[in-house]
Amino acid sequence: MKRRILFSIIGLLLCVSAAFAGVATRPSVSLTAGGAFCIPTADYLKEYPGDSGADMPPVRTSFSLGADAALLDLSVSRFSFGAGLSYVYTSRSLAYGQSVLRAYSGFGPLVSFGYDISDSFFLGLKLRYMRCFFSGSRSSFICAEAEAVPMFRVFEAKAFDGFLCAPVTVSYKTDAVTVRASVSFTFRLDSSRFGRSE
């Protein structure tokens, strides 16, 4: 019985491999820098119960840095799916009176989806789920992010590609929504071009 199951699994894998002979792996690393604009939500005021003088603060501006490592990325035809790890750092905000939002950093998994519009222009979507920590503190919070990523190929060398990207990210935590506008560079390895002659 166990042999029959084993042979069935092997046969299924062979069929899938034959059906998806055009599958390529494209792991990548992305480095990002930009501005972060924090928009407090109504939950922000819950931190000040009974304080009638607490007002909703205005949009707060910070600087952000990030890095993504897409360790697994599978491409079939023009579509791709990936998974990996993500890191983000957001600086202290510009001061509003005496109020300054603290700097924080976050780390967690990401999944990505992509579509190749042409040989040089691509669209991507990244979803992140990160645990973030305030600088100099053990207090943390959970943050969920969705990011739209237009990508422009700027160089191609054998199996390697370089992309200039302009990601726009919406980041949600319980008391605020943050919009990040960034510029990033992505370095990608394309297994479908291994051994291909120039």
Tab-separated table of C-alpha atoms in Angstrom:
chain	number	residue	atom	x	y	z
A	1	MET	CA	0.000	0.000	0.000
A	2	LYS	CA	2.818	2.402	0.925
A	3	ARG	CA	4.636	1.607	-2.339
A	4	ARG	CA	1.494	2.327	-4.332
A	5	ILE	CA	1.142	5.725	-2.633
A	6	LEU	CA	4.836	6.488	-3.206
A	7	PHE	CA	4.631	5.589	-6.912
A	8	SER	CA	1.447	7.641	-7.259
A	9	ILE	CA	3.155	10.686	-5.766
A	10	ILE	CA	6.209	10.250	-8.005
A	11	GLY	CA	3.963	9.873	-11.061
A	12	LEU	CA	2.023	12.990	-10.098
A	13	LEU	CA	5.244	14.987	-9.680
A	14	LEU	CA	6.472	13.833	-13.103
A	15	CYS	CA	3.177	14.851	-14.709
A	16	VAL	CA	3.269	18.257	-13.030
A	17	SER	CA	6.907	18.749	-14.090
A	18	ALA	CA	6.033	17.922	-17.700
A	19	ALA	CA	2.999	20.198	-17.663
A	20	PHE	CA	5.004	23.092	-16.250
A	21	ALA	CA	8.230	22.683	-18.154
A	22	GLY	CA	8.319	26.476	-18.553
A	23	VAL	CA	8.490	27.099	-14.804
A	24	ALA	CA	11.416	29.292	-13.733
A	25	THR	CA	12.704	30.293	-10.320
A	26	ARG	CA	13.570	33.963	-9.858
A	27	PRO	CA	14.842	34.724	-6.338
A	28	SER	CA	15.524	38.410	-5.714
A	29	VAL	CA	16.727	40.990	-3.209
A	30	SER	CA	15.230	44.500	-2.988
A	31	LEU	CA	16.539	47.571	-1.157
A	32	THR	CA	14.134	50.482	-0.592
A	33	ALA	CA	14.247	54.074	0.684
A	34	GLY	CA	11.490	56.677	0.838
A	35	GLY	CA	9.077	58.734	2.879
A	36	ALA	CA	6.437	57.451	5.310
A	37	PHE	CA	3.275	59.438	6.007
A	38	CYS	CA	1.442	58.290	9.144
A	39	ILE	CA	-2.299	59.015	9.360
A	40	PRO	CA	-3.697	58.339	12.865
A	41	THR	CA	-7.094	56.618	13.117
A	42	ALA	CA	-9.848	57.043	15.713
A	43	ASP	CA	-8.210	54.306	17.827
A	44	TYR	CA	-5.309	56.692	18.452
A	45	LEU	CA	-7.470	58.661	20.906
A	46	LYS	CA	-8.147	55.512	22.954
A	47	GLU	CA	-4.623	55.905	24.325
A	48	TYR	CA	-5.908	59.025	26.124
A	49	PRO	CA	-9.141	57.919	27.883
A	50	GLY	CA	-10.997	60.754	29.569
A	51	ASP	CA	-8.616	63.405	28.239
A	52	SER	CA	-10.889	65.952	26.567
A	53	GLY	CA	-7.850	67.895	25.408
A	54	ALA	CA	-6.546	65.024	23.274
A	55	ASP	CA	-6.885	65.863	19.620
A	56	MET	CA	-6.394	63.786	16.528
A	57	PRO	CA	-2.844	64.618	15.390
A	58	PRO	CA	-2.150	65.585	11.777
A	59	VAL	CA	-0.325	63.461	9.231
A	60	ARG	CA	3.197	62.727	10.484
A	61	THR	CA	6.203	62.425	8.164
A	62	SER	CA	9.143	60.041	8.606
A	63	PHE	CA	11.954	58.494	6.584
A	64	SER	CA	11.879	54.762	5.835
A	65	LEU	CA	14.288	52.050	4.734
A	66	GLY	CA	13.451	48.478	3.790
A	67	ALA	CA	14.811	45.204	2.446
A	68	ASP	CA	13.031	42.204	0.926
A	69	ALA	CA	14.494	38.786	0.205
A	70	ALA	CA	12.223	36.736	-2.070
A	71	LEU	CA	13.769	33.329	-1.405
A	72	LEU	CA	11.124	31.424	-3.349
A	73	ASP	CA	9.783	32.821	-6.606
A	74	LEU	CA	8.144	30.686	-9.280
A	75	SER	CA	7.218	32.042	-12.695
A	76	VAL	CA	4.911	30.418	-15.230
A	77	SER	CA	4.509	32.272	-18.505
A	78	ARG	CA	3.957	35.930	-17.513
A	79	PHE	CA	2.778	35.252	-13.946
A	80	SER	CA	4.869	34.800	-10.818
A	81	PHE	CA	4.360	33.931	-7.169
A	82	GLY	CA	6.920	34.361	-4.428
A	83	ALA	CA	7.520	34.172	-0.695
A	84	GLY	CA	10.282	35.440	1.526
A	85	LEU	CA	11.203	37.764	4.374
A	86	SER	CA	10.923	41.512	4.790
A	87	TYR	CA	12.488	44.165	7.038
A	88	VAL	CA	11.431	47.792	7.406
A	89	TYR	CA	12.754	50.705	9.468
A	90	THR	CA	10.798	53.929	10.018
A	91	SER	CA	12.581	56.901	11.584
A	92	ARG	CA	11.264	59.325	14.173
A	93	SER	CA	8.697	61.654	12.684
A	94	LEU	CA	9.207	65.334	12.120
A	95	ALA	CA	8.170	67.172	15.267
A	96	TYR	CA	4.659	68.597	15.620
A	97	GLY	CA	5.009	70.952	18.570
A	98	GLN	CA	6.558	68.743	21.241
A	99	SER	CA	5.033	65.575	19.805
A	100	VAL	CA	7.309	63.168	17.914
A	101	LEU	CA	6.370	59.657	16.799
A	102	ARG	CA	8.977	57.105	17.838
A	103	ALA	CA	11.145	55.218	15.383
A	104	TYR	CA	10.404	51.520	14.903
A	105	SER	CA	11.547	48.525	12.903
A	106	GLY	CA	9.657	45.444	11.750
A	107	PHE	CA	10.440	41.978	10.456
A	108	GLY	CA	8.233	39.243	9.035
A	109	PRO	CA	7.132	37.087	6.103
A	110	LEU	CA	5.985	38.351	2.730
A	111	VAL	CA	4.221	36.897	-0.275
A	112	SER	CA	4.381	38.446	-3.721
A	113	PHE	CA	2.527	38.232	-7.009
A	114	GLY	CA	3.768	39.552	-10.332
A	115	TYR	CA	2.791	40.010	-13.950
A	116	ASP	CA	5.198	40.698	-16.836
A	117	ILE	CA	3.555	43.339	-19.022
A	118	SER	CA	6.509	43.434	-21.414
A	119	ASP	CA	10.170	42.446	-21.511
A	120	SER	CA	11.103	45.578	-19.579
A	121	PHE	CA	8.036	46.538	-17.502
A	122	PHE	CA	6.519	44.498	-14.678
A	123	LEU	CA	3.820	44.966	-12.043
A	124	GLY	CA	4.006	43.382	-8.621
A	125	LEU	CA	1.956	43.097	-5.448
A	126	LYS	CA	3.558	42.357	-2.073
A	127	LEU	CA	1.750	41.452	1.151
A	128	ARG	CA	3.584	41.569	4.489
A	129	TYR	CA	2.754	40.620	8.063
A	130	MET	CA	5.319	42.007	10.479
A	131	ARG	CA	6.009	42.294	14.171
A	132	CYS	CA	7.369	45.771	14.847
A	133	PHE	CA	9.360	47.093	17.802
A	134	PHE	CA	9.820	50.695	18.881
A	135	SER	CA	13.465	51.768	19.081
A	136	GLY	CA	14.838	51.531	22.601
A	137	SER	CA	11.776	49.654	23.860
A	138	ARG	CA	10.448	46.125	24.166
A	139	SER	CA	6.913	47.193	23.318
A	140	SER	CA	5.729	45.864	19.973
A	141	PHE	CA	2.772	45.855	17.613
A	142	ILE	CA	1.575	43.908	14.585
A	143	CYS	CA	1.529	45.573	11.196
A	144	ALA	CA	-0.035	44.358	7.922
A	145	GLU	CA	1.045	45.850	4.602
A	146	ALA	CA	0.016	45.805	0.945
A	147	GLU	CA	2.391	47.197	-1.667
A	148	ALA	CA	2.007	47.932	-5.391
A	149	VAL	CA	5.342	47.717	-7.218
A	150	PRO	CA	5.881	48.927	-10.798
A	151	MET	CA	9.286	47.622	-11.972
A	152	PHE	CA	11.439	48.832	-14.873
A	153	ARG	CA	14.345	46.681	-16.031
A	154	VAL	CA	17.500	48.815	-16.194
A	155	PHE	CA	20.063	46.132	-16.987
A	156	GLU	CA	20.310	42.490	-18.026
A	157	ALA	CA	23.482	40.395	-17.785
A	158	LYS	CA	23.296	36.662	-18.508
A	159	ALA	CA	20.938	35.257	-15.838
A	160	PHE	CA	20.829	38.470	-13.788
A	161	ASP	CA	18.418	41.400	-13.991
A	162	GLY	CA	18.376	44.789	-12.296
A	163	PHE	CA	15.140	46.736	-11.796
A	164	LEU	CA	14.385	50.273	-10.738
A	165	CYS	CA	11.086	50.246	-8.815
A	166	ALA	CA	8.643	52.796	-7.405
A	167	PRO	CA	6.707	50.951	-4.658
A	168	VAL	CA	3.701	52.503	-2.939
A	169	THR	CA	2.825	50.842	0.371
A	170	VAL	CA	-0.208	51.003	2.660
A	171	SER	CA	0.640	49.856	6.183
A	172	TYR	CA	-2.043	49.239	8.827
A	173	LYS	CA	-1.784	49.007	12.605
A	174	THR	CA	-4.530	49.475	15.161
A	175	ASP	CA	-4.084	53.221	15.690
A	176	ALA	CA	-2.776	54.444	12.349
A	177	VAL	CA	-2.480	53.922	8.620
A	178	THR	CA	0.892	54.715	7.044
A	179	VAL	CA	1.442	55.358	3.348
A	180	ARG	CA	4.997	54.950	2.077
A	181	ALA	CA	6.222	56.297	-1.282
A	182	SER	CA	9.641	54.900	-2.122
A	183	VAL	CA	12.292	54.172	-4.698
A	184	SER	CA	13.914	50.756	-4.708
A	185	PHE	CA	16.392	48.643	-6.610
A	186	THR	CA	15.758	44.928	-7.159
A	187	PHE	CA	18.444	42.436	-8.140
A	188	ARG	CA	17.006	39.179	-9.569
A	189	LEU	CA	18.406	35.828	-10.696
A	190	ASP	CA	16.465	34.095	-13.504
A	191	SER	CA	17.011	30.327	-13.699
A	192	SER	CA	15.378	30.095	-17.128
A	193	ARG	CA	18.464	31.789	-18.620
A	194	PHE	CA	21.097	29.459	-17.134
A	195	GLY	CA	23.336	28.129	-19.882
A	196	ARG	CA	21.691	30.290	-22.545
A	197	SER	CA	24.168	31.525	-25.134
A	198	GLU	CA	24.434	35.258	-25.713
